[in-house]
Coordinates of C-alpha atoms in Angstrom, one line a residue:
M1 CA -25.7 2.5 -3.7
I2 CA -24.8 2.2 -7.4
H3 CA -22.8 -0.7 -8.8
F4 CA -19.2 0.2 -9.9
K5 CA -19.9 -0.6 -13.6
E6 CA -22.9 1.8 -13.5
M7 CA -21.1 4.7 -12.0
P8 CA -21.3 7.5 -14.6
Y9 CA -18.2 9.3 -15.8
E10 CA -18.2 12.9 -17.0
R11 CA -15.1 15.0 -17.0
V12 CA -14.9 17.7 -14.3
S13 CA -13.1 20.8 -15.6
Y14 CA -10.7 23.0 -13.8
E15 CA -12.7 26.1 -14.7
E16 CA -15.8 24.6 -13.1
L17 CA -14.0 23.6 -9.9
E18 CA -12.2 26.9 -9.6
G19 CA -15.6 28.6 -10.1
R20 CA -16.8 26.8 -7.0
Y21 CA -13.6 27.1 -4.9
R22 CA -13.4 30.9 -5.2
P23 CA -16.8 31.7 -3.7
L24 CA -16.1 29.4 -0.8
M25 CA -12.9 31.3 -0.1
E26 CA -14.9 34.5 -0.2
E27 CA -17.4 33.1 2.3
L28 CA -14.6 32.2 4.6
R29 CA -13.2 35.7 4.5
K30 CA -16.6 37.1 5.4
A31 CA -17.6 34.4 7.9
A32 CA -19.0 35.8 11.1
G33 CA -18.2 33.0 13.6
A34 CA -17.0 29.4 13.7
E35 CA -20.4 28.0 12.7
A36 CA -20.4 30.0 9.5
C37 CA -16.9 28.6 8.8
M38 CA -18.2 25.0 9.4
A39 CA -21.0 25.7 6.9
V40 CA -18.4 26.5 4.3
L41 CA -16.5 23.3 5.1
K42 CA -19.7 21.3 4.5
K43 CA -20.0 22.9 1.0
R44 CA -16.3 21.9 0.5
Y45 CA -17.3 18.3 1.2
E46 CA -19.9 18.5 -1.5
L47 CA -17.3 19.9 -3.9
T48 CA -14.9 17.1 -3.1
A49 CA -17.6 14.6 -3.7
D50 CA -18.3 16.1 -7.1
M51 CA -14.7 15.4 -8.0
T52 CA -15.2 11.7 -7.8
A53 CA -15.0 11.5 -11.6
M54 CA -11.2 12.1 -11.2
D55 CA -10.9 8.9 -9.0
L56 CA -13.1 6.9 -11.4
C57 CA -10.8 8.0 -14.3
Y58 CA -7.7 7.0 -12.4
V59 CA -9.1 3.5 -11.7
R60 CA -10.4 2.9 -15.1
H61 CA -7.2 4.1 -16.7
D62 CA -5.3 1.6 -14.5
M63 CA -7.6 -1.1 -15.5
D64 CA -6.3 -0.7 -19.1
V65 CA -3.4 1.8 -19.5
N66 CA -3.8 1.4 -23.3
D67 CA -7.4 2.7 -23.3
A68 CA -7.1 5.9 -25.4
F69 CA -10.1 7.6 -23.9
Y70 CA -9.2 7.2 -20.2
A71 CA -5.5 7.8 -21.0
A72 CA -6.4 11.2 -22.4
E73 CA -8.7 12.0 -19.5
Q74 CA -5.9 11.0 -17.0
D75 CA -3.5 13.3 -18.9
Y76 CA -5.9 16.1 -18.3
Y77 CA -6.2 15.5 -14.6
D78 CA -2.4 15.1 -14.3
E79 CA -2.3 18.6 -15.8
I80 CA -5.0 20.3 -13.6
G81 CA -4.3 18.2 -10.4
P82 CA -1.5 20.5 -9.1
K83 CA -3.6 23.6 -9.7
L84 CA -6.5 22.0 -7.8
N85 CA -4.1 21.2 -4.9
D86 CA -3.1 24.9 -4.9
L87 CA -6.8 25.9 -4.7
S88 CA -7.3 23.5 -1.8
N89 CA -4.2 24.8 0.0
Q90 CA -5.5 28.4 -0.4
L91 CA -8.7 27.5 1.3
D92 CA -6.8 25.7 4.0
R93 CA -4.8 28.8 4.6
L94 CA -7.9 30.8 5.2
I95 CA -9.0 28.3 7.8
L96 CA -5.6 28.4 9.5
D97 CA -5.7 32.2 9.6
S98 CA -9.3 32.4 10.6
P99 CA -10.0 34.7 13.6
Y100 CA -12.2 31.8 14.9
R101 CA -9.4 29.2 14.8
K102 CA -9.6 28.4 18.5
E103 CA -13.3 27.6 18.2
L104 CA -12.7 25.6 15.0
E105 CA -10.0 23.6 16.7
K106 CA -12.5 22.6 19.4
L107 CA -14.9 21.5 16.6
L108 CA -12.4 19.8 14.3
G109 CA -9.6 18.9 16.7
P110 CA -6.0 20.3 16.8
Y111 CA -4.7 17.5 14.7
V112 CA -6.6 18.7 11.6
F113 CA -4.8 22.0 11.9
A114 CA -1.5 20.3 12.3
V115 CA -2.1 18.4 9.0
M116 CA -3.2 21.6 7.2
E117 CA 0.0 23.4 8.4
A118 CA 2.1 20.5 7.1
G119 CA 0.3 20.8 3.8
Q120 CA 1.1 24.5 3.5
S121 CA 4.8 23.7 3.9
G122 CA 4.6 20.8 1.3
F123 CA 3.0 22.5 -1.6
D124 CA 2.0 25.9 -3.0
S125 CA 1.6 27.7 -6.4
R126 CA 5.4 27.8 -7.0
L127 CA 5.3 24.0 -7.6
I128 CA 2.4 23.8 -10.1
E129 CA 4.6 23.5 -13.3
L130 CA 7.1 21.2 -11.6
A131 CA 4.3 19.0 -10.3
Q132 CA 2.8 18.8 -13.8
E133 CA 6.2 17.8 -15.2
E134 CA 6.5 15.2 -12.5
N135 CA 3.1 13.7 -13.4
K136 CA 4.1 13.3 -17.0
L137 CA 7.2 11.4 -16.0
L138 CA 5.2 9.1 -13.7
A139 CA 2.7 8.5 -16.5
R140 CA 5.6 7.5 -18.8
Y141 CA 6.8 5.1 -16.0
N142 CA 3.3 3.6 -15.7
Q143 CA 3.0 3.0 -19.4
L144 CA 6.4 1.4 -19.6
T145 CA 6.1 -0.9 -16.6
S146 CA 2.5 -1.9 -17.2
N147 CA 3.4 -3.2 -20.6
G148 CA 6.5 -5.1 -19.4
T149 CA 6.7 -8.6 -20.9
V150 CA 9.0 -11.6 -20.4
E151 CA 10.2 -13.9 -23.1
W152 CA 9.5 -17.4 -21.8
E153 CA 9.6 -20.7 -23.8
G154 CA 9.0 -19.0 -27.1
E155 CA 6.2 -16.7 -26.0
K156 CA 5.8 -13.3 -24.4
R157 CA 4.1 -13.1 -21.0
K158 CA 3.0 -10.2 -18.9
R159 CA 5.6 -9.8 -16.3
N160 CA 3.4 -10.2 -13.2
L161 CA 2.1 -13.5 -14.6
M162 CA 5.5 -15.0 -14.0
T163 CA 5.2 -15.1 -10.2
P164 CA 3.8 -18.6 -10.0
L165 CA 6.8 -19.9 -12.1
A166 CA 9.2 -17.8 -10.0
Q167 CA 7.9 -19.8 -7.0
S168 CA 8.1 -23.2 -8.7
P169 CA 9.2 -26.2 -6.6
D170 CA 11.6 -26.9 -9.4
R171 CA 14.8 -24.9 -8.7
D172 CA 16.0 -24.9 -12.2
V173 CA 12.7 -23.3 -13.4
R174 CA 13.1 -20.7 -10.7
R175 CA 16.6 -19.9 -11.8
R176 CA 15.6 -19.6 -15.4
V177 CA 12.6 -17.5 -14.6
S178 CA 14.7 -15.2 -12.4
L179 CA 17.1 -14.6 -15.4
A180 CA 14.2 -14.1 -17.8
I181 CA 12.6 -11.5 -15.6
A182 CA 16.0 -9.8 -15.2
D183 CA 16.4 -9.7 -19.0
S184 CA 12.9 -8.0 -19.2
W185 CA 14.0 -5.3 -16.7
E186 CA 17.3 -4.9 -18.4
A187 CA 15.5 -4.2 -21.7
Q188 CA 13.8 -1.3 -20.0
R189 CA 16.7 -0.2 -17.9
Q190 CA 17.9 2.8 -19.9
E191 CA 14.5 4.3 -20.0
L192 CA 13.9 3.6 -16.3
E193 CA 17.1 5.3 -15.4
E194 CA 16.4 8.2 -17.6
I195 CA 13.0 8.7 -16.0
F196 CA 14.5 8.5 -12.5
D197 CA 17.3 11.0 -13.4
K198 CA 14.6 13.4 -14.5
L199 CA 12.5 12.8 -11.4
L200 CA 15.5 13.4 -9.1
D201 CA 16.2 16.7 -10.9
N202 CA 12.5 17.7 -10.7
R203 CA 12.2 17.0 -7.0
R204 CA 15.4 18.8 -6.2
R205 CA 14.0 21.8 -7.9
Q206 CA 10.8 21.5 -6.0
A207 CA 12.6 21.5 -2.7
K208 CA 14.7 24.5 -3.7
A209 CA 11.6 26.4 -4.8
M210 CA 10.0 25.8 -1.4
G211 CA 13.1 26.9 0.4
F212 CA 14.3 23.5 1.7
S213 CA 17.9 22.3 1.6
D214 CA 16.9 19.0 0.0
Y215 CA 13.9 17.0 -1.0
V216 CA 14.1 14.9 2.3
E217 CA 12.9 18.0 4.3
L218 CA 10.1 18.7 1.8
S219 CA 9.0 15.1 1.7
Y220 CA 8.5 14.8 5.5
F221 CA 6.0 17.6 5.3
R222 CA 4.3 16.0 2.3
M223 CA 4.0 12.7 4.2
M224 CA 2.4 14.6 7.1
R225 CA 4.9 13.1 9.5
I226 CA 3.7 14.7 12.8
G227 CA 5.1 13.7 16.1
Y228 CA 8.4 12.4 14.8
G229 CA 11.0 13.2 12.1
P230 CA 14.1 12.0 10.3
K231 CA 16.0 11.6 13.5
E232 CA 13.5 9.1 14.9
V233 CA 13.3 7.2 11.6
A234 CA 17.1 6.9 11.4
A235 CA 17.1 5.5 15.0
F236 CA 14.3 3.1 14.0
R237 CA 16.4 1.8 11.1
E238 CA 19.3 1.2 13.4
L239 CA 17.0 -0.9 15.7
V240 CA 16.0 -2.9 12.8
K241 CA 19.6 -3.6 11.8
K242 CA 20.4 -4.5 15.5
Y243 CA 17.5 -6.8 16.2
L244 CA 15.7 -7.9 13.0
V245 CA 18.6 -8.4 10.5
P246 CA 20.2 -11.1 12.8
L247 CA 16.7 -12.6 13.2
S248 CA 16.3 -12.6 9.4
R249 CA 19.6 -14.4 9.0
K250 CA 18.5 -17.1 11.4
L251 CA 15.2 -17.5 9.6
E252 CA 16.9 -17.7 6.2
E253 CA 19.1 -20.5 7.6
R254 CA 16.0 -22.4 8.8
R255 CA 14.4 -21.9 5.4
R256 CA 17.6 -23.2 3.7
D257 CA 17.5 -26.3 5.9
R258 CA 13.7 -26.7 5.3
L259 CA 14.3 -26.6 1.5
G260 CA 17.1 -29.1 1.8
L261 CA 19.6 -26.8 0.0
E262 CA 23.3 -26.3 0.7
H263 CA 23.1 -22.6 -0.1
L264 CA 20.3 -20.1 -0.9
C265 CA 20.4 -18.0 -4.1
I266 CA 18.3 -15.1 -5.1
Y267 CA 15.9 -17.3 -7.1
D268 CA 15.1 -19.2 -3.9
S269 CA 13.9 -16.1 -2.1
G270 CA 10.3 -16.5 -2.8
V271 CA 10.0 -20.1 -1.9
H272 CA 9.5 -21.4 1.7
F273 CA 8.7 -25.1 1.3
P274 CA 10.3 -27.9 -0.7
Q275 CA 6.9 -28.8 -2.2
G276 CA 6.4 -25.1 -3.1
N277 CA 4.4 -22.4 -1.4
P278 CA 0.7 -22.9 -0.5
V279 CA -1.6 -21.8 -3.3
P280 CA -5.3 -21.1 -3.2
V281 CA -7.4 -24.3 -3.1
C282 CA -10.7 -22.5 -2.4
V283 CA -13.5 -23.9 -4.5
E284 CA -16.4 -22.3 -6.2
S285 CA -19.8 -23.4 -4.8
A286 CA -22.5 -24.7 -7.2
S287 CA -24.0 -21.3 -7.3
A288 CA -20.8 -19.6 -8.1
S289 CA -21.2 -19.9 -11.8
G290 CA -24.6 -18.2 -11.9
P291 CA -25.9 -14.7 -11.3
G292 CA -25.8 -15.1 -7.5
A293 CA -22.1 -16.0 -7.4
D294 CA -21.2 -12.9 -5.4
R295 CA -23.5 -14.0 -2.6
A296 CA -22.5 -17.6 -2.4
W297 CA -21.1 -17.3 1.1
E298 CA -23.7 -14.9 2.4
T299 CA -25.4 -17.5 4.6
A300 CA -22.3 -19.4 5.6
P301 CA -22.8 -20.9 9.1
D302 CA -20.7 -19.7 12.0
D303 CA -21.7 -22.0 14.8
G304 CA -18.3 -22.6 16.3
A305 CA -14.7 -23.2 15.6
D306 CA -15.0 -27.0 15.1
E307 CA -17.8 -26.8 12.5
T308 CA -16.1 -23.9 10.7
Q309 CA -12.8 -25.8 10.5
A310 CA -14.7 -28.8 9.2
G311 CA -16.3 -26.7 6.5
R312 CA -13.0 -25.3 5.5
K313 CA -11.5 -28.8 5.2
A314 CA -14.5 -29.8 3.1
D315 CA -13.7 -26.9 0.8
S316 CA -10.2 -28.3 0.4
A317 CA -11.5 -31.8 -0.3
G318 CA -13.7 -30.3 -3.0
A319 CA -10.6 -29.0 -4.7
K320 CA -9.2 -32.5 -4.8
R321 CA -12.3 -33.8 -6.5
G322 CA -11.6 -31.5 -9.5
A323 CA -13.5 -28.3 -8.8
R324 CA -11.9 -25.1 -10.0
P325 CA -9.4 -24.4 -7.2
G326 CA -8.1 -20.9 -6.7
S327 CA -10.2 -19.2 -9.4
T328 CA -11.0 -15.5 -9.1
A329 CA -14.6 -16.2 -8.2
A330 CA -13.7 -18.9 -5.7
C331 CA -11.1 -16.6 -4.0
L332 CA -13.7 -13.8 -3.8
E333 CA -16.2 -16.2 -2.3
A334 CA -13.6 -17.2 0.3
T335 CA -12.9 -13.6 1.0
R336 CA -16.6 -13.0 1.6
R337 CA -16.9 -15.9 4.0
M338 CA -13.7 -14.8 5.9
Y339 CA -15.0 -11.3 6.5
T340 CA -18.5 -12.6 7.3
E341 CA -17.2 -14.9 10.0
M342 CA -14.7 -12.3 11.4
S343 CA -17.2 -9.8 12.9
P344 CA -20.5 -8.1 12.3
E345 CA -18.7 -5.0 11.1
T346 CA -16.6 -6.8 8.6
A347 CA -19.6 -8.9 7.4
E348 CA -21.5 -5.7 6.6
F349 CA -18.4 -4.3 4.9
I350 CA -17.7 -7.2 2.6
A351 CA -21.3 -7.5 1.5
F352 CA -21.3 -3.8 0.5
L353 CA -18.0 -4.2 -1.3
L354 CA -18.7 -7.3 -3.4
D355 CA -22.4 -6.8 -4.0
N356 CA -21.5 -3.5 -5.6
G357 CA -18.6 -4.7 -7.7
L358 CA -16.1 -2.6 -5.8
A359 CA -13.1 -4.9 -6.5
D360 CA -11.2 -5.4 -9.8
V361 CA -8.8 -8.3 -9.2
E362 CA -8.1 -10.1 -12.5
I363 CA -4.8 -9.7 -14.4
R364 CA -5.4 -8.5 -18.0
E365 CA -3.2 -7.2 -20.8
G366 CA -2.5 -3.5 -20.3
K367 CA -3.7 -3.5 -16.7
R368 CA -1.4 -1.7 -14.2
D369 CA 0.6 -4.0 -11.9
G370 CA 0.1 -4.0 -8.1
G371 CA -2.8 -3.2 -5.9
Y372 CA -4.3 -0.4 -3.9
M373 CA -7.5 0.9 -2.3
T374 CA -9.2 4.2 -3.1
I375 CA -12.4 5.9 -2.0
F376 CA -15.1 7.1 -4.3
E377 CA -16.2 10.1 -2.2
K378 CA -19.5 10.7 -3.8
Y379 CA -20.7 7.2 -2.9
R380 CA -18.6 6.9 0.3
A381 CA -17.5 3.7 -1.3
P382 CA -14.1 2.0 -1.0
F383 CA -12.7 0.2 -4.1
I384 CA -10.0 -2.4 -4.3
F385 CA -7.7 -2.7 -7.3
A386 CA -5.6 -5.9 -7.4
N387 CA -4.0 -8.5 -9.6
F388 CA -4.8 -12.1 -8.7
D389 CA -1.9 -14.2 -10.0
G390 CA -2.8 -17.7 -8.6
T391 CA -0.4 -17.5 -5.7
I392 CA -0.8 -16.5 -2.1
E393 CA -1.4 -12.9 -3.5
N394 CA -5.0 -13.9 -4.1
A395 CA -5.6 -14.1 -0.4
Y396 CA -3.0 -11.6 0.9
I397 CA -4.2 -8.7 -1.2
M398 CA -7.8 -9.1 -0.1
C399 CA -6.6 -9.0 3.5
H400 CA -4.2 -6.1 3.0
E401 CA -6.3 -3.9 0.7
G402 CA -9.3 -5.2 2.6
G403 CA -7.9 -3.6 5.7
H404 CA -7.7 -0.3 4.0
A405 CA -11.2 -0.6 2.6
F406 CA -12.7 -1.8 5.9
Q407 CA -11.3 1.3 7.7
G408 CA -12.7 3.5 4.9
Y409 CA -16.0 1.8 5.2
L410 CA -16.1 2.3 9.0
K411 CA -15.6 6.1 8.5
R412 CA -18.0 6.4 5.6
D413 CA -20.6 8.2 7.7
E414 CA -18.1 10.5 9.4
E415 CA -19.5 14.0 9.2
I416 CA -16.2 15.8 9.5
R417 CA -14.4 14.5 6.4
E418 CA -11.0 15.8 7.5
H419 CA -11.2 13.0 10.1
C420 CA -11.1 10.5 7.1
R421 CA -7.6 11.6 6.1
N422 CA -5.1 9.0 7.0
T423 CA -1.3 9.5 7.0
S424 CA 0.3 6.6 5.3
E425 CA 1.9 4.9 8.3
M426 CA -1.5 4.8 10.0
A427 CA -3.3 3.6 6.8
E428 CA -0.8 0.8 6.4
T429 CA -1.3 -0.2 10.0
H430 CA -5.0 -0.7 9.3
A431 CA -4.1 -2.9 6.3
M432 CA -1.2 -4.9 7.8
A433 CA -3.1 -5.6 11.0
M434 CA -6.0 -7.0 9.0
E435 CA -3.5 -9.4 7.4
F436 CA -3.0 -10.9 10.9
F437 CA -6.6 -10.7 12.1
A438 CA -7.3 -12.8 8.9
M439 CA -4.8 -15.5 9.9
P440 CA -7.4 -17.8 11.6
Y441 CA -9.4 -18.0 8.4
M442 CA -6.7 -19.1 6.0
E443 CA -8.1 -22.6 5.8
L444 CA -10.7 -21.0 3.5
F445 CA -8.0 -20.2 1.0
F446 CA -5.3 -22.8 1.6
G447 CA -7.0 -25.8 3.2
E448 CA -4.6 -28.1 4.9
R449 CA -1.7 -25.8 4.1
A450 CA -3.1 -22.8 6.0
G451 CA -0.4 -23.4 8.7
D452 CA 2.3 -23.1 6.0
Y453 CA 0.8 -19.8 4.9
R454 CA 0.8 -18.4 8.4
A455 CA 4.5 -19.4 9.0
M456 CA 5.4 -18.0 5.6
H457 CA 3.6 -14.7 6.1
L458 CA 5.3 -14.2 9.5
E459 CA 8.8 -14.9 8.0
D460 CA 8.0 -12.5 5.2
A461 CA 7.0 -9.8 7.7
V462 CA 10.6 -9.8 9.0
R463 CA 12.0 -9.4 5.5
L464 CA 9.5 -6.8 4.6
I465 CA 10.5 -4.5 7.5
I466 CA 14.1 -4.8 6.6
N467 CA 13.5 -4.2 2.9
Q468 CA 11.5 -1.1 3.6
C469 CA 14.3 0.3 5.8
L470 CA 16.7 -0.4 3.0
Q471 CA 14.5 1.6 0.6
D472 CA 14.2 4.4 3.1
E473 CA 17.9 4.8 3.7
F474 CA 18.6 4.5 0.0
Q475 CA 16.1 7.3 -0.7
Q476 CA 17.4 9.5 2.0
L477 CA 21.0 9.3 0.7
V478 CA 19.9 9.8 -2.9
Y479 CA 17.8 12.9 -2.1
E480 CA 20.5 14.4 0.2
S481 CA 23.0 14.2 -2.6
P482 CA 22.7 17.1 -5.0
D483 CA 24.2 15.4 -8.1
M484 CA 23.6 11.6 -7.7
T485 CA 22.9 9.9 -11.1
A486 CA 20.9 6.7 -11.6
A487 CA 24.2 4.8 -12.2
E488 CA 25.4 6.0 -8.8
C489 CA 22.1 5.0 -7.4
N490 CA 22.8 1.4 -8.6
R491 CA 26.1 1.3 -6.7
L492 CA 24.5 2.8 -3.6
W493 CA 21.7 0.2 -3.7
A494 CA 24.2 -2.7 -4.1
R495 CA 26.1 -1.5 -1.0
L496 CA 23.0 -1.1 1.2
D497 CA 21.6 -4.4 0.0
R498 CA 24.7 -6.1 1.3
E499 CA 24.3 -4.3 4.6
Y500 CA 20.7 -5.2 5.2
F501 CA 20.8 -8.7 3.6
P502 CA 24.4 -9.8 4.0
D503 CA 23.9 -13.4 2.9
K504 CA 22.2 -12.7 -0.4
D505 CA 23.7 -14.5 -3.4
Y506 CA 22.6 -13.3 -6.9
D507 CA 24.3 -16.3 -8.7
G508 CA 24.8 -14.7 -12.1
N509 CA 21.8 -12.3 -12.1
V510 CA 23.6 -9.2 -13.3
N511 CA 20.6 -7.0 -13.1
L512 CA 20.2 -7.5 -9.4
R513 CA 23.9 -8.0 -8.5
E514 CA 24.7 -4.6 -10.0
G515 CA 22.2 -2.9 -7.8
R516 CA 19.3 -2.3 -10.2
G517 CA 16.7 -3.9 -8.0
W518 CA 15.3 -0.6 -6.9
Q519 CA 14.2 0.0 -10.5
R520 CA 11.5 -2.6 -10.0
I521 CA 9.9 -0.8 -7.0
P522 CA 7.0 1.6 -8.0
H523 CA 7.1 3.4 -4.7
I524 CA 10.6 4.6 -5.3
Y525 CA 9.4 6.4 -8.4
H526 CA 5.9 7.4 -7.4
W527 CA 5.9 7.9 -3.6
P528 CA 9.3 8.9 -2.2
F529 CA 9.7 8.0 1.5
Y530 CA 6.5 6.0 1.7
A531 CA 8.5 2.8 2.3
I532 CA 9.3 3.4 5.9
D533 CA 5.6 3.6 6.7
Y534 CA 5.2 0.0 5.8
A535 CA 8.0 -0.9 8.3
L536 CA 6.5 1.2 11.1
A537 CA 3.0 -0.2 10.4
E538 CA 4.3 -3.8 10.3
I539 CA 5.7 -3.4 13.8
C540 CA 2.2 -2.3 15.0
A541 CA 0.5 -5.1 13.0
L542 CA 2.8 -7.7 14.6
G543 CA 2.0 -6.2 18.0
Y544 CA -1.6 -6.9 17.2
Y545 CA -0.8 -10.5 16.2
R546 CA 1.0 -11.1 19.4
W547 CA -1.9 -9.6 21.3
M548 CA -4.3 -11.8 19.5
Q549 CA -2.7 -14.9 20.9
E550 CA -3.3 -13.6 24.4
D551 CA -6.7 -11.9 24.1
K552 CA -8.4 -11.9 20.7
A553 CA -11.4 -9.9 21.7
A554 CA -9.4 -7.1 23.3
S555 CA -7.1 -6.8 20.4
W556 CA -10.0 -6.6 18.0
E557 CA -11.7 -3.9 20.0
S558 CA -8.5 -1.9 20.0
Y559 CA -8.2 -2.3 16.2
L560 CA -11.8 -1.0 15.7
R561 CA -11.0 1.9 18.0
L562 CA -7.8 2.6 16.1
C563 CA -9.7 2.6 12.8
R564 CA -12.3 5.0 14.1
E565 CA -9.9 7.4 15.8
S566 CA -7.6 7.6 12.8
G567 CA -7.6 11.1 11.4
T568 CA -8.0 12.7 14.8
M569 CA -4.5 12.4 16.2
D570 CA -0.9 11.8 15.0
F571 CA 0.6 8.3 14.6
P572 CA 2.5 8.2 17.9
D573 CA -0.6 9.2 19.8
L574 CA -2.8 6.7 18.0
V575 CA -0.4 3.9 18.7
E576 CA -0.3 4.8 22.4
S577 CA -4.1 5.1 22.5
A578 CA -4.5 1.7 20.9
G579 CA -2.3 0.1 23.6
L580 CA 0.5 -0.9 21.2
G581 CA 4.2 -0.5 21.8
S582 CA 5.8 2.4 19.9
P583 CA 7.9 1.2 17.0
F584 CA 10.5 3.9 18.0
E585 CA 11.2 2.3 21.4
E586 CA 14.0 -0.3 21.7
E587 CA 12.0 -2.3 24.2
T588 CA 9.2 -2.8 21.6
M589 CA 11.7 -4.2 19.1
I590 CA 13.4 -6.5 21.6
R591 CA 10.1 -7.9 22.8
L592 CA 8.8 -8.4 19.3
A593 CA 12.0 -10.0 17.9
D594 CA 12.1 -12.4 20.8
W595 CA 8.4 -13.3 20.4
M596 CA 8.7 -13.8 16.7
E597 CA 11.7 -16.1 17.0
R598 CA 9.8 -18.3 19.5
K599 CA 6.6 -18.2 17.5
L600 CA 8.4 -19.3 14.3
A601 CA 10.1 -22.1 16.1
G602 CA 6.6 -23.6 16.9
P603 CA 4.5 -26.0 14.8
E604 CA 3.6 -23.3 12.2
G605 CA 7.2 -22.1 11.9

C-alpha cells in the first residue's frame, strides 16, 4: 500500500477513457456466453481503477479550493464527467440487454440489474450539457462557501472556526456569534440565491429532457431508491411529525431546564449543558510528537473493561496536568485506540487508514467545509476528509466517516465490484450505526464527560431526523413547483421550520427568521433528496443502539453482516436481513420513541 502523500497524480483524458470503453462495448456485443461477459466486466474494473486520478484530484482540490492547478484539473473533470457517465450507462445497457442476462443475474445477483435499470432512467446523453452546466454552478457554490469568513472582534475568521464560540457557555457570546455568522451568510445571500435559482432551472430542464413531470421523479431514480418511493417517504415524514416532533419538544424543555434558562433561543440550540458541551480532552502520548505518532496506540492494552476505563480516566488526568488536550494528533490517537479496542476487524482497518495517511482532518484556509469519505479504487483504500474544530466534531466525524470507511475497507477484496456500490440510505446506516457502536469508547475523547457526550448525541439524533425530514419536504415542494424562486423558497422554509420545530425562537436573527437557513446546507445545493437518507439511516442506527443495550455481540455481528451484504439487495431487504425494524413501519417509530424517552431520562440523559 502507498501513503496518500505519495499517490501519483496524472490527468486521465476523456479520449483515453473513451478509447478503452468502446472496445469493451464491442466485446460485450460479441460475447459468446455469460463467462465472456464477466471477463469484460473484470476489464471494466481495471478501467475504473485507472480513473482513480479523478478522485485524487477531487480530494486535493477540496484540501485547498484556491490551488490553481487542482482547480483547473477539477474544472476539466467537471466537464468530462457527464460524458463518462454516459459511456458507463451505454455499457450497462449492453449488460441489461445481454442474451445471457439470466445467467448473469445468477452470477451478479438481481439487485445489480435493478440498480443498472434505475441508472438508465436517471441519466443519458441528453443530459450531458445540462450536467456540465450544473457542475459549473456547484463549483461556484463551493468556491463561495469555502472562502466564507466572519467578522469577529476586529478580525476575519474562517466560518467553520466559529463553532467553538457558537457553543460557548457564555450566552451573550453565543448570541453575538450567531448574529455575526448570520451577517456572513447575508453578505453572500444574493449570490447563493442566484446560484440556486439557476440550479432549479437546470434541474427542471433535466427532468423535462428525460420525460419526467418534475425533478422529484428523476431524482428518485438517481438516488437508486429501490423497494420504496415518494409515497413511503411521505408517510415516514408523517410518522416523524406524529412521534418524534412531540418527543423533541419534551427534550428541548428538559434542555432549557438543564441550562437554567427561562426560554430557549436559536443561539442556544447547540449547547446542552450550563458548563458548555464536552470537548476533546484526549492527550498526546510522549511518542506522539515523534515519527511514530501515528502508532502511539497500536499496542494499547485491552484486558478488560475496568482496566480500559482506568486508562481512559488517566488520559483525562493527563489533560489536567497541562498536556495538549484535544489536539489533532491526540484525537487521531484516541481514534486509533477506540477502533483497536472495538474489534479485530476495526483494529485492522484503523491501522491501514492512519498508517497510510488516509485522513485529512485539519482546518486550513481555503479548505472546503464539511466531511466525507471516498474510495481510491486503484488502491482499494478509503479516505476520510474532515475538519477538526476543537468541538465534539473531532470525535463524531471519525466515528461517522469512520463507519463509511470501515464498510469500504470490509469490501475492499470483493471481486464483484458492483457489490461495493451503496445507495445513500444504506451508506449512512453504516456511518450512523458506527457512531453508536463507538459510544462505549467516548472516555478516550471526553474523559469524565463521556456520559454528557452520549446524552447529547442521543438528543441530537432526534433533532437530526426531524431536520432531515424538513429538508426533504422542502425540496419536494420546491421541485414540484415549476416556477418557485429562491425568495419563495425562503418563505416556504420559514413555514415548514415552524411546523417541524414549533418552539424555535430566532430572537432578532433576521437571516434565519426570514427562512434563509436552507442556504447554509450544502446537500440542498449538491445532492437533492439526499437528506431523507440520513433520517432513515438514523432510525436504523438507533435500532442498533437499542439492541446493543440488550446484546452487544449479536448487534455487532448483525452490523458486520449488514456491511458485507450491502450492494447485494435493496434497503428494505437489507434492514430486514439485519434484524432491524423497518423505518417505514409505525410500530418501529412507536417503540423507538418510547425507548429513547426512557433512555434520556436515565443517568446519561
